[in-house]
Coordinates of C-alpha atoms in Angstrom, one line a residue:
Chain A
X24 CA -81.0 -10.3 213.9
X25 CA -82.9 -7.1 212.9
X26 CA -86.3 -7.4 211.5
X27 CA -86.1 -3.8 210.1
X28 CA -83.2 -1.6 209.5
X29 CA -83.4 1.9 208.1
X30 CA -80.3 3.7 207.0
X31 CA -80.1 7.4 206.4
X32 CA -83.6 7.6 204.8
X33 CA -84.6 10.8 203.0
X34 CA -88.1 11.0 201.5
X35 CA -90.0 13.5 199.4
X36 CA -93.7 13.9 198.8
X37 CA -94.4 16.0 195.6
X38 CA -90.9 17.5 195.9
X39 CA -91.3 18.4 199.6
X40 CA -88.9 16.9 202.1
X41 CA -90.8 14.9 204.7
X42 CA -88.1 12.5 206.1
X43 CA -84.5 13.7 206.7
X44 CA -82.0 11.1 207.4
X45 CA -83.9 8.5 209.5
X46 CA -81.9 5.7 211.1
X47 CA -83.7 2.9 212.9
X48 CA -83.2 -0.7 213.9
X49 CA -85.9 -3.0 215.2
X50 CA -84.6 -6.4 216.3
X51 CA -86.8 -9.5 215.8
X52 CA -89.4 -9.7 218.6
X53 CA -89.2 -6.1 219.7
X54 CA -91.8 -3.4 219.5
X55 CA -90.9 0.2 219.0
X56 CA -93.0 3.3 219.5
X57 CA -93.1 6.6 217.5
X58 CA -94.1 9.8 219.3
X59 CA -94.3 13.2 217.7
X60 CA -96.4 16.2 216.9
X61 CA -98.8 16.1 214.0
X62 CA -96.8 16.6 210.8
X63 CA -93.5 15.4 212.3
X64 CA -93.2 12.6 209.7
X65 CA -94.4 9.5 211.7
X66 CA -97.1 8.5 209.1
X67 CA -94.7 9.3 206.3
X68 CA -92.2 6.9 207.8
X69 CA -94.7 4.1 208.0
X70 CA -96.1 4.8 204.5
X71 CA -92.5 4.7 203.1
X72 CA -91.7 1.4 204.8
X73 CA -95.0 0.0 203.2
X74 CA -93.9 1.3 199.8
X75 CA -96.6 3.8 198.8
X76 CA -95.5 5.5 195.6
X77 CA -96.2 9.0 196.7
X78 CA -93.4 8.7 199.2
X79 CA -90.3 8.9 197.0
X80 CA -87.0 7.7 198.6
X81 CA -84.3 10.1 197.4
X82 CA -81.6 8.6 199.6
X83 CA -81.0 5.7 202.0
X84 CA -82.4 2.2 202.2
X85 CA -84.8 0.0 204.0
X86 CA -83.9 -3.6 204.9
X87 CA -86.3 -6.3 206.0
X88 CA -84.6 -9.3 207.4
X89 CA -81.4 -8.0 205.8
X90 CA -83.0 -7.8 202.3
X91 CA -83.1 -4.4 200.6
X92 CA -86.8 -3.6 200.0
X93 CA -86.4 0.1 199.3
X94 CA -87.7 0.0 195.8
X95 CA -90.1 -2.9 196.0
X96 CA -93.8 -2.3 195.3
X97 CA -96.2 -2.6 198.3
X98 CA -97.4 -6.1 197.4
X99 CA -93.9 -7.5 197.4
X100 CA -93.3 -6.0 200.8
X101 CA -96.6 -7.4 202.0
X102 CA -95.7 -10.8 200.7
X103 CA -92.3 -10.6 202.5
X104 CA -94.1 -9.9 205.8
X105 CA -94.8 -6.2 206.1
X106 CA -98.3 -5.3 207.2
X107 CA -99.8 -1.9 208.1
X108 CA -102.9 -0.7 209.8
X109 CA -103.8 2.6 208.4
X110 CA -105.0 5.6 210.3
X111 CA -107.4 6.7 207.6
X112 CA -107.9 3.8 205.2
X113 CA -109.8 4.4 202.0
X114 CA -113.3 3.2 201.3
X115 CA -113.7 0.6 198.6
X116 CA -117.2 0.5 197.4
X117 CA -118.7 -2.8 196.4
X118 CA -115.9 -4.9 197.9
X119 CA -117.1 -6.8 200.9
X120 CA -114.9 -6.8 204.0
X121 CA -115.1 -10.6 204.0
X122 CA -113.6 -10.8 200.5
X123 CA -110.8 -8.4 201.4
X124 CA -110.0 -10.5 204.5
X125 CA -109.9 -13.6 202.4
X126 CA -107.5 -11.9 200.0
X127 CA -105.4 -10.8 202.9
X128 CA -105.2 -14.4 204.2
X129 CA -104.4 -15.9 200.8
X130 CA -106.0 -19.1 202.1
X131 CA -103.8 -19.1 205.2
X132 CA -106.2 -18.0 207.9
X133 CA -109.7 -19.2 208.8
X134 CA -111.5 -15.9 208.5
X135 CA -114.8 -16.8 210.1
X136 CA -113.1 -18.2 213.1
X137 CA -111.0 -15.0 213.5
X138 CA -114.1 -12.8 213.1
X139 CA -116.0 -14.9 215.6
X140 CA -113.2 -14.6 218.1
X141 CA -113.0 -10.8 217.9
X142 CA -116.7 -10.2 217.5
X143 CA -116.3 -9.0 213.9
X144 CA -118.9 -11.2 212.2
X145 CA -121.5 -8.4 211.7
X146 CA -119.0 -6.4 209.6
X147 CA -118.0 -9.1 207.2
X148 CA -120.9 -8.4 204.7
X149 CA -120.2 -4.6 204.7
X150 CA -118.3 -2.7 202.1
X151 CA -114.7 -2.1 203.0
X152 CA -114.5 0.9 205.3
X153 CA -117.9 2.3 204.1
X154 CA -119.9 3.8 206.9
X155 CA -117.6 2.5 209.6
X156 CA -117.2 4.4 212.9
X157 CA -113.7 5.3 214.0
X158 CA -113.4 2.3 216.3
X159 CA -114.9 0.0 213.6
X160 CA -112.3 1.2 211.1
X161 CA -109.5 0.3 213.5
X162 CA -110.9 -3.1 214.2
X163 CA -111.3 -3.7 210.5
X164 CA -107.7 -2.7 209.9
X165 CA -106.4 -5.0 212.6
X166 CA -108.6 -7.9 211.4
X167 CA -106.9 -7.5 208.0
X168 CA -103.5 -7.7 209.7
X169 CA -104.6 -10.8 211.6
X170 CA -105.6 -12.4 208.3
X171 CA -102.3 -11.3 206.8
X172 CA -100.2 -12.4 209.8
X173 CA -97.3 -10.1 209.0
X174 CA -93.8 -10.4 210.5
X175 CA -93.4 -6.6 210.8
X176 CA -96.5 -4.9 212.1
X177 CA -96.9 -1.2 211.4
X178 CA -99.7 0.5 213.3
X179 CA -100.7 4.1 212.7
X180 CA -102.5 5.4 215.8
X181 CA -104.4 2.2 216.5
X182 CA -106.3 3.8 219.4
X183 CA -107.5 7.0 217.8
X184 CA -111.3 7.2 217.5
X185 CA -111.8 4.0 219.5
X186 CA -114.4 4.2 222.3
X187 CA -113.7 2.6 225.7
X188 CA -115.7 -0.5 224.8
X189 CA -113.6 -1.3 221.8
X190 CA -110.2 -0.4 223.4
X191 CA -109.9 -3.7 225.0
X192 CA -110.6 -5.6 221.8
X193 CA -108.0 -3.4 219.9
X194 CA -105.5 -4.1 222.7
X195 CA -106.2 -7.8 222.5
X196 CA -105.7 -8.0 218.8
X197 CA -102.4 -6.1 218.9
X198 CA -101.2 -8.4 221.7
X199 CA -102.0 -11.3 219.4
X200 CA -100.4 -9.7 216.4
X201 CA -97.2 -9.0 218.2
X202 CA -97.1 -12.4 220.1
X203 CA -96.9 -10.6 223.4
X204 CA -98.2 -13.7 225.0
X205 CA -95.0 -15.5 224.2
X206 CA -91.7 -15.4 225.9
X207 CA -89.5 -12.8 224.1
X208 CA -87.1 -15.4 222.8
X209 CA -90.0 -17.2 221.1
X210 CA -91.4 -14.1 219.3
X211 CA -90.7 -13.8 215.6
X212 CA -92.8 -10.6 215.1
X213 CA -91.8 -7.0 215.5
X214 CA -93.8 -3.8 215.6
X215 CA -93.5 -0.1 214.9
X216 CA -96.4 1.8 216.4
X217 CA -97.4 5.4 216.2
X218 CA -99.3 6.7 219.3
X219 CA -100.4 10.0 220.6
X220 CA -102.0 8.9 223.8
X221 CA -99.7 6.1 224.8
X222 CA -102.8 3.9 225.5
X223 CA -101.1 1.1 223.6
X224 CA -98.4 0.9 226.2
X225 CA -101.0 -0.5 228.6
X226 CA -101.4 -3.5 226.4
X227 CA -98.0 -4.0 224.7
X228 CA -94.6 -4.0 226.3
X229 CA -92.7 -1.7 224.1
X230 CA -88.9 -1.8 224.0
X231 CA -87.9 1.5 222.5
X232 CA -89.6 4.8 221.9
X233 CA -88.6 7.6 219.6
X234 CA -89.6 11.2 219.3
X235 CA -89.9 12.6 215.8
X236 CA -89.8 16.2 214.8
X237 CA -89.6 17.7 211.3
X238 CA -88.8 14.5 209.6
X239 CA -86.0 13.5 212.0
X240 CA -85.7 11.2 215.0
X241 CA -84.9 13.5 217.8
X242 CA -84.2 11.0 220.6
X243 CA -84.7 7.4 221.6
X244 CA -85.3 5.9 225.0
X245 CA -87.7 4.0 227.3
X246 CA -91.1 4.6 225.8
X247 CA -92.9 5.0 229.1
X248 CA -90.3 7.5 230.3
X249 CA -90.5 9.4 227.0
X250 CA -94.3 9.5 227.3
X251 CA -94.1 10.8 230.8
X252 CA -91.7 13.5 229.7
X253 CA -94.0 14.5 226.8
X254 CA -97.0 14.7 229.1
X255 CA -95.1 16.7 231.7
X256 CA -93.1 19.0 229.6
X257 CA -94.5 18.8 226.1
X258 CA -92.7 18.4 222.8
X259 CA -91.2 21.8 223.1
X260 CA -89.0 20.7 226.0
X261 CA -87.8 17.8 223.8
X262 CA -86.7 20.3 221.2
X263 CA -84.9 22.4 223.7
X264 CA -83.3 19.4 225.3
X265 CA -82.0 18.3 221.9
X266 CA -80.6 21.7 221.2
Chain B
X2 CA -157.8 4.1 161.2
X3 CA -157.8 3.9 165.0
X4 CA -156.9 6.9 167.0
X5 CA -153.7 5.2 168.2
X6 CA -152.6 4.4 164.7
X7 CA -153.3 7.9 163.6
X8 CA -151.2 9.3 166.3
X9 CA -148.4 6.9 165.4
X10 CA -148.7 7.8 161.8
X11 CA -148.2 11.5 162.7
X12 CA -145.1 10.7 164.8
X13 CA -143.3 8.4 162.4
X14 CA -140.7 11.0 161.7
X15 CA -140.7 12.6 165.2
X16 CA -137.1 12.7 166.4
X17 CA -136.5 11.5 170.0
X18 CA -135.4 14.2 172.3
X19 CA -132.3 12.2 173.4
X20 CA -129.8 10.0 171.6
X21 CA -128.5 10.0 168.0
X22 CA -131.3 10.1 165.4
X23 CA -131.7 6.9 163.3
X24 CA -133.1 6.5 159.8
X25 CA -135.5 3.6 160.2
X26 CA -135.2 2.8 156.5
X27 CA -131.6 1.8 157.0
X28 CA -132.9 -1.5 158.5
X29 CA -134.8 -4.3 157.0
X30 CA -137.9 -6.3 157.9
X31 CA -137.5 -9.0 155.3
X32 CA -136.5 -12.4 156.5
X33 CA -136.6 -13.2 160.1
X34 CA -139.2 -15.9 159.7
X35 CA -138.1 -18.8 161.9
X36 CA -140.1 -21.9 162.7
X37 CA -141.5 -22.8 166.1
X38 CA -138.9 -24.8 168.1
X39 CA -140.3 -26.7 171.1
X40 CA -137.0 -28.2 172.1
X41 CA -134.6 -25.5 170.8
X42 CA -133.1 -27.9 168.3
X43 CA -132.6 -25.3 165.6
X44 CA -129.9 -23.5 167.6
X45 CA -126.3 -24.3 166.8
X46 CA -123.7 -24.8 169.6
X47 CA -122.2 -21.4 168.6
X48 CA -125.6 -19.7 169.1
X49 CA -126.2 -21.5 172.3
X50 CA -122.9 -20.2 173.7
X51 CA -123.8 -16.7 172.6
X52 CA -127.2 -16.8 174.1
X53 CA -125.8 -18.1 177.4
X54 CA -123.7 -15.0 177.6
X55 CA -126.9 -13.0 177.7
X56 CA -128.2 -15.2 180.4
X57 CA -130.4 -17.3 178.2
X58 CA -130.1 -21.0 179.0
X59 CA -132.4 -22.5 176.3
X60 CA -134.1 -24.9 178.7
X61 CA -137.5 -25.1 180.3
X62 CA -136.1 -26.6 183.5
X63 CA -136.0 -24.4 186.5
X64 CA -137.9 -21.6 184.8
X65 CA -141.5 -20.6 185.5
X66 CA -141.8 -19.9 181.8
X67 CA -139.6 -19.4 178.7
X68 CA -140.1 -17.1 175.7
X69 CA -137.8 -16.7 172.8
X70 CA -138.4 -14.4 169.9
X71 CA -135.9 -14.5 167.0
X72 CA -136.3 -11.4 164.8
X73 CA -140.1 -11.2 164.3
X74 CA -140.9 -14.9 165.0
X75 CA -141.8 -16.3 168.4
X76 CA -139.9 -19.6 168.2
X77 CA -140.5 -20.8 171.7
X78 CA -143.1 -19.9 174.3
X79 CA -144.1 -22.0 177.3
X80 CA -145.4 -21.4 180.8
X81 CA -144.1 -24.1 183.1
X82 CA -145.9 -23.3 186.3
X83 CA -149.5 -22.7 187.2
X84 CA -150.4 -19.2 187.9
X85 CA -148.3 -17.6 185.2
X86 CA -149.5 -16.7 181.8
X87 CA -146.9 -16.4 179.1
X88 CA -147.7 -15.8 175.4
X89 CA -146.8 -13.7 172.4
X90 CA -148.6 -10.4 172.6
X91 CA -150.6 -11.0 169.5
X92 CA -152.1 -14.2 171.0
X93 CA -152.6 -12.4 174.4
X94 CA -154.6 -9.8 172.6
X95 CA -156.9 -12.5 171.2
X96 CA -157.1 -14.2 174.6
X97 CA -157.8 -11.2 176.8
X98 CA -160.1 -8.7 175.2
X99 CA -159.3 -6.1 177.9
X100 CA -155.7 -6.1 177.0
X101 CA -155.9 -3.8 174.1
X102 CA -157.2 -1.0 176.3
X103 CA -154.0 -1.3 178.4
X104 CA -151.6 -0.9 175.4
X105 CA -150.0 2.5 175.2
X106 CA -151.4 3.7 178.5
X107 CA -148.0 4.0 180.1
X108 CA -145.8 4.7 177.1
X109 CA -147.3 7.3 174.7
X110 CA -147.5 5.9 171.2
X111 CA -146.5 9.3 169.8
X112 CA -143.5 9.7 172.1
X113 CA -141.2 9.5 169.1
X114 CA -140.6 7.7 165.8
X115 CA -139.6 4.5 167.6
X116 CA -142.8 4.1 169.6
X117 CA -144.7 5.0 166.4
X118 CA -142.7 2.4 164.5
X119 CA -143.5 -0.2 167.1
X120 CA -147.2 0.4 166.6
X121 CA -147.2 0.6 162.8
X122 CA -144.8 -2.2 162.2
X123 CA -145.6 -4.6 165.0
X124 CA -143.2 -7.3 165.6
X125 CA -144.9 -9.1 168.4
X126 CA -143.3 -9.2 171.9
X127 CA -144.2 -11.0 175.1
X128 CA -147.1 -10.9 177.5
X129 CA -146.4 -12.2 181.0
X130 CA -148.9 -12.2 183.8
X131 CA -148.6 -13.5 187.4
X132 CA -152.1 -14.2 188.6
X133 CA -153.3 -12.8 192.0
X134 CA -151.4 -14.1 195.0
X135 CA -149.1 -16.3 192.9
X136 CA -145.6 -16.2 194.2
X137 CA -143.2 -17.6 191.6
X138 CA -139.9 -18.7 193.0
X139 CA -138.3 -19.5 189.6
X140 CA -137.7 -16.8 187.1
X141 CA -139.5 -16.4 183.7
X142 CA -136.9 -16.2 181.0
X143 CA -137.5 -14.1 178.0
X144 CA -135.2 -13.6 175.0
X145 CA -135.3 -11.1 172.2
X146 CA -132.9 -12.3 169.6
X147 CA -131.6 -10.5 166.5
X148 CA -130.8 -13.4 164.1
X149 CA -130.7 -11.5 160.8
X150 CA -128.2 -8.8 160.0
X151 CA -129.6 -5.3 159.6
X152 CA -133.0 -6.5 160.9
X153 CA -135.3 -4.1 162.6
X154 CA -137.0 -5.7 165.6
X155 CA -139.8 -3.6 167.1
X156 CA -141.5 -5.4 169.9
X157 CA -144.2 -4.5 172.4
X158 CA -144.1 -6.3 175.8
X159 CA -146.6 -6.2 178.6
X160 CA -146.1 -7.5 182.1
X161 CA -148.8 -7.6 184.7
X162 CA -148.2 -8.6 188.3
X163 CA -151.6 -9.0 189.8
X164 CA -152.3 -8.2 193.5
X165 CA -150.1 -10.0 195.9
X166 CA -148.2 -11.8 193.2
X167 CA -144.5 -12.1 192.9
X168 CA -142.5 -12.5 189.6
X169 CA -138.9 -12.4 188.5
X170 CA -138.2 -11.9 184.8
X171 CA -134.8 -12.3 183.2
X172 CA -134.7 -10.9 179.8
X173 CA -131.7 -11.5 177.6
X174 CA -131.4 -9.4 174.4
X175 CA -128.7 -10.4 172.0
X176 CA -127.7 -11.0 168.5
X177 CA -126.7 -14.1 166.4
X178 CA -122.8 -14.4 166.7
X179 CA -122.5 -13.4 163.0
X180 CA -124.9 -10.5 163.2
X181 CA -123.1 -7.1 163.3
X182 CA -125.9 -4.6 162.9
X183 CA -129.5 -4.1 163.5
X184 CA -132.2 -2.1 165.4
X185 CA -134.1 -3.2 168.5
X186 CA -137.0 -1.1 169.6
X187 CA -138.6 -2.5 172.7
X188 CA -141.8 -0.9 174.1
X189 CA -142.4 -2.3 177.5
X190 CA -145.4 -1.5 179.7
X191 CA -145.3 -3.1 183.2
X192 CA -148.2 -3.0 185.7
X193 CA -147.5 -4.0 189.3
X194 CA -150.8 -4.2 191.1
X195 CA -151.5 -3.7 194.8
X196 CA -148.9 -5.6 196.9
X197 CA -147.3 -7.2 193.9
X198 CA -143.6 -7.6 193.5
X199 CA -141.8 -7.6 190.1
X200 CA -138.0 -8.0 189.7
X201 CA -137.0 -7.4 186.1
X202 CA -133.4 -8.2 185.2
X203 CA -132.4 -7.2 181.7
X204 CA -129.2 -8.2 180.1
X205 CA -128.2 -6.6 176.9
X206 CA -125.4 -8.3 174.9
X207 CA -125.5 -6.7 171.4
X208 CA -123.0 -6.3 168.6
X209 CA -120.8 -3.4 167.6
X210 CA -123.2 -1.9 165.0
X211 CA -126.6 -2.5 166.7
X212 CA -128.8 0.4 167.8
X213 CA -131.2 0.0 170.7
X214 CA -134.2 2.1 171.7
X215 CA -136.1 0.6 174.6
X216 CA -139.2 2.6 175.7
X217 CA -140.2 1.4 179.1
X218 CA -142.8 2.6 181.6
X219 CA -143.9 1.0 184.9
X220 CA -146.8 1.7 187.1
X221 CA -146.7 0.4 190.7
X222 CA -149.8 0.5 192.9
X223 CA -150.2 0.6 196.6
X224 CA -147.7 -1.5 198.5
X225 CA -146.2 -2.9 195.3
X226 CA -142.5 -3.2 194.5
X227 CA -140.6 -2.9 191.3
X228 CA -136.9 -3.9 191.2
X229 CA -135.0 -3.5 188.0
X230 CA -131.4 -4.6 187.1
X231 CA -130.0 -3.5 183.8
X232 CA -126.7 -5.1 182.8
X233 CA -124.8 -4.2 179.6
X234 CA -121.2 -5.3 179.4
X235 CA -120.5 -5.8 175.7
X236 CA -120.1 -3.4 172.8
X237 CA -123.1 -1.8 171.1
X238 CA -123.4 1.1 168.7
X239 CA -126.0 3.3 170.4
X240 CA -128.5 2.8 173.2
X241 CA -130.9 5.4 174.3
X242 CA -133.5 4.7 176.9
X243 CA -135.1 6.5 179.8
X244 CA -137.5 4.2 181.7
X245 CA -140.1 5.9 183.9
X246 CA -141.6 4.4 187.0
X247 CA -144.7 5.9 188.5
X248 CA -145.2 5.0 192.1
X249 CA -149.0 5.5 192.1
X250 CA -150.1 4.0 195.4
X251 CA -149.1 4.6 199.0
X252 CA -146.0 2.7 200.2
X253 CA -145.0 1.6 196.7
X254 CA -141.3 1.0 196.2
X255 CA -139.0 1.2 193.2
X256 CA -135.3 0.2 192.9
X257 CA -133.5 0.8 189.6
X258 CA -130.0 -0.5 189.3
X259 CA -127.8 -0.4 186.2
X260 CA -124.4 -1.7 185.5
X261 CA -122.9 -0.5 182.2
X262 CA -119.6 -0.8 180.4
X263 CA -119.1 1.6 177.5
X264 CA -116.6 0.2 175.0
X265 CA -114.8 2.2 172.3
X266 CA -117.3 3.2 169.6
X267 CA -120.3 2.8 171.9
X268 CA -122.6 5.7 172.6
X269 CA -124.9 5.0 175.5
X270 CA -127.5 7.3 177.0
X271 CA -129.4 5.6 179.8
X272 CA -131.6 7.1 182.5
X273 CA -134.0 6.2 185.1
X274 CA -136.9 8.4 186.3
X275 CA -139.2 7.7 189.2
X276 CA -142.3 9.7 189.9
X277 CA -143.3 9.5 193.6
X278 CA -147.0 10.5 193.5
X279 CA -148.3 8.9 196.7
X280 CA -147.4 9.2 200.4
X281 CA -144.9 6.7 201.8
X282 CA -143.4 5.8 198.4
X283 CA -139.7 5.2 198.2
X284 CA -137.3 5.0 195.4
X285 CA -133.6 4.3 194.8
X286 CA -131.8 4.7 191.5
X287 CA -128.3 3.4 191.4
X288 CA -126.2 3.6 188.2
X289 CA -122.7 2.3 187.9
X290 CA -121.0 3.1 184.6
X291 CA -117.5 2.2 183.4
X292 CA -115.9 3.3 180.2
X293 CA -113.1 1.7 178.4
X294 CA -113.2 4.3 175.7
X295 CA -116.9 4.8 174.9
X296 CA -119.4 7.5 175.8
X297 CA -121.9 7.0 178.5
X298 CA -124.5 9.5 179.6
X299 CA -126.1 8.4 182.9
X300 CA -129.3 10.2 183.7
X301 CA -131.4 10.0 186.8
X302 CA -134.5 12.0 187.7
X303 CA -136.5 11.8 190.9
X304 CA -139.8 13.7 191.2
X305 CA -141.4 14.0 194.6
X306 CA -144.9 15.1 194.0
X307 CA -146.4 14.7 197.5
X308 CA -145.0 15.0 201.1
X309 CA -143.6 12.0 203.0
X310 CA -141.7 10.4 200.2
X311 CA -138.1 9.3 200.2
X312 CA -135.8 8.8 197.3
X313 CA -132.1 8.5 196.6
X314 CA -130.1 8.7 193.4
X315 CA -126.6 7.5 192.9
X316 CA -124.5 7.8 189.8
X317 CA -121.0 6.6 189.9
X318 CA -118.6 6.3 187.0
X319 CA -115.2 5.0 186.4
X320 CA -113.1 6.1 183.5
X321 CA -110.5 3.5 182.6
X322 CA -109.3 4.9 179.2
X323 CA -108.1 8.3 178.2
X324 CA -110.9 8.9 175.7
X325 CA -113.7 7.5 177.7
X326 CA -116.5 9.9 178.6
X327 CA -119.0 9.6 181.4
X328 CA -121.6 12.3 181.8
X329 CA -123.6 11.9 184.9
X330 CA -126.8 14.0 185.1
X331 CA -128.7 13.5 188.4
X332 CA -131.8 15.5 188.8
X333 CA -134.0 16.0 191.9
X334 CA -137.4 17.7 191.6
X335 CA -139.3 18.3 194.8
X336 CA -142.9 19.5 194.2
X337 CA -144.1 19.4 197.8
X338 CA -142.8 20.3 201.3
X339 CA -141.8 17.2 203.2
X340 CA -140.1 15.3 200.4
X341 CA -136.8 13.7 201.3
X342 CA -134.6 13.3 198.3
X343 CA -130.9 13.1 197.9
X344 CA -128.3 12.2 195.3
X345 CA -124.6 11.5 195.0
X346 CA -122.6 11.5 191.9
X347 CA -118.9 10.7 191.4
X348 CA -117.0 10.2 188.2
X349 CA -113.3 9.6 188.0
X350 CA -110.5 7.1 187.6
X351 CA -109.6 4.4 190.1
X352 CA -107.9 6.1 193.0
X353 CA -104.2 5.2 193.3
X354 CA -104.7 5.2 197.1
X355 CA -107.2 2.4 196.8
X356 CA -105.0 0.4 194.5
X357 CA -102.0 0.7 196.8
X358 CA -104.1 0.0 199.9
X359 CA -104.9 -3.4 198.4
X360 CA -101.3 -3.9 197.3
X361 CA -100.4 -3.4 200.9
X362 CA -102.5 -6.4 201.6
X363 CA -100.5 -8.5 199.2
X364 CA -102.4 -8.1 195.9
X365 CA -100.4 -7.2 192.9
X366 CA -101.4 -4.2 190.8
X367 CA -103.6 -6.2 188.3
X368 CA -105.3 -8.0 191.1
X369 CA -105.9 -4.8 193.0
X370 CA -107.5 -3.1 190.0
X371 CA -109.6 -6.1 189.2
X372 CA -110.8 -6.3 192.8
X373 CA -111.8 -2.6 192.7
X374 CA -113.6 -2.9 189.3
X375 CA -115.3 -6.1 190.5
X376 CA -116.5 -4.3 193.6
X377 CA -117.6 -1.3 191.5
X378 CA -119.6 -3.4 189.2
X379 CA -120.8 -5.8 191.9
X380 CA -124.1 -7.3 190.8
X381 CA -125.8 -9.4 193.4
X382 CA -129.0 -10.6 191.8
X383 CA -130.5 -13.9 192.9
X384 CA -131.4 -16.3 190.1
X385 CA -128.7 -15.3 187.6
X386 CA -127.6 -18.2 185.5
X387 CA -124.0 -19.3 186.3
X388 CA -123.0 -18.6 182.8
X389 CA -124.0 -15.0 183.2
X390 CA -122.2 -14.7 186.5
X391 CA -119.1 -16.0 184.6
X392 CA -119.7 -13.5 181.9
X393 CA -119.8 -10.6 184.4
X394 CA -116.5 -11.8 185.9
X395 CA -114.9 -12.0 182.4
X396 CA -116.0 -8.5 181.6
X397 CA -114.5 -7.3 184.9
X398 CA -111.2 -8.9 184.0
X399 CA -111.1 -7.5 180.5
X400 CA -112.0 -4.0 181.7
X401 CA -109.1 -3.9 184.1
X402 CA -106.6 -4.8 181.4
X403 CA -104.3 -2.1 179.9
X404 CA -104.6 0.4 182.7

């Protein structure tokens, strides 16, 4: 059973083509990784899966658990189990982080216990994303996902801007989100993660990696091997290889 | 004729530099004589509900004092705790012979026709004083109530927080449910003595054709603190006010916060000015304005007159309707090297990015907008009556509709 299935997805932003015929399948319990240069379309793909209105689907479809969600608004997708940690989330002045976490949980998760567990209590009284450091932003995003408890976890560069001290916490939360502590057959969560550094691979066993370029998926393979190739030969070699 | 009255007489036609000009003769002074009401028995359930929406609970319980003036008549006035003096200004002038020398020392009587009018057509007002070292934990509740249509209500209020004292005043200004028009002129002179602390929460809940001209000035001495919250969520015809706070002694602090919704047909011109005249003084002026079709001019002016002062000004506006106007005018005036003053101003609509961010967390569009508006207008003031908190919430819900 696939958690996510994307068929021939073409997307425009303000009339500009940003995704060109993406095909992707993520089975339940698997985590897939997106590599690619800046501007290759990785974030656009995640934002499109989440349903942001700027990302206009001109062709193709997105299926979640077999249901076509291509034209659903973001909240309907969230309620069906899609959750995303943003790379650069907006600031919402006046709204306390605790109140947002409660809204995310919808009464389902015990927020204070979660915050206690991940050393997030000092941030609960602060305005959402206001004055947060890079690492604090990531932790805040991941705490929101923990509260939401999504089936499909979309992470946009969860390690960027995170200092060494916070990396372990970020890794622990992602492990929790993706149920990596369970046997594979017992997992019912899936993930799609954008990473530049590959740090995340130290914490999460990823099943498949993709390299994106100019709005297309160039190739797929073992994520660690892909990362090694990128480190050794750079993305240019991927392009040549593909040609 | 006294010098003050002579100055007032000369200024009775003096137009205010800001705000639409009003003809004082369009309003009446007849009527408005209501009897004293020790147990609030003359108020109908309808009136009680309306007063509650302005934060007025009509009870002496849990209040350090209560004052209610309907039109020109003081109908209830009672100090409930030792260490607080509360009386109509006319009685206070008889009681404290020194008081007359304080009047018009902060607000010039000849500032404009409205201050002159308040002097020449006095309509009472309140006198509230916290005695030295008295720290009142419960608020004093004061209400200025327009109960007669087209009535002109000029009042003169004096508040004195003596050295080391602490006082919170919640003032609710509102109209009878059936009153549509009127004029409220409120002259307020507040004195915060050394180490004193005054929190002044003012809720305006007027009617569609009411004009409001508060004239407020505050003097804060060394180590004193003045915190003001101004909340106006309901329709009004025009409001023009520009309170001025003078931080006169070292380490004095002022914090001016306002939350305003400008409805269609409302024209609101509200400012806040702080003069930092002593070293170590600090000030913050934060204005949050939201328009659903009305006009709101949001002014702020910080004047740093000596070195080693710090102040910040923040004007933020949300436009929720195509014809709404918010005009933010932040001004910083440094008059000495070593002042540290800053401002930020932002006016716009709700960012779609923010709405969709919350939608990605499972909130539908209406919930997302309400959440953002609620955050924008977030008012965290201790001691607010639950009914007023509910009123704030309702205003937030209504503001988010129709976007």
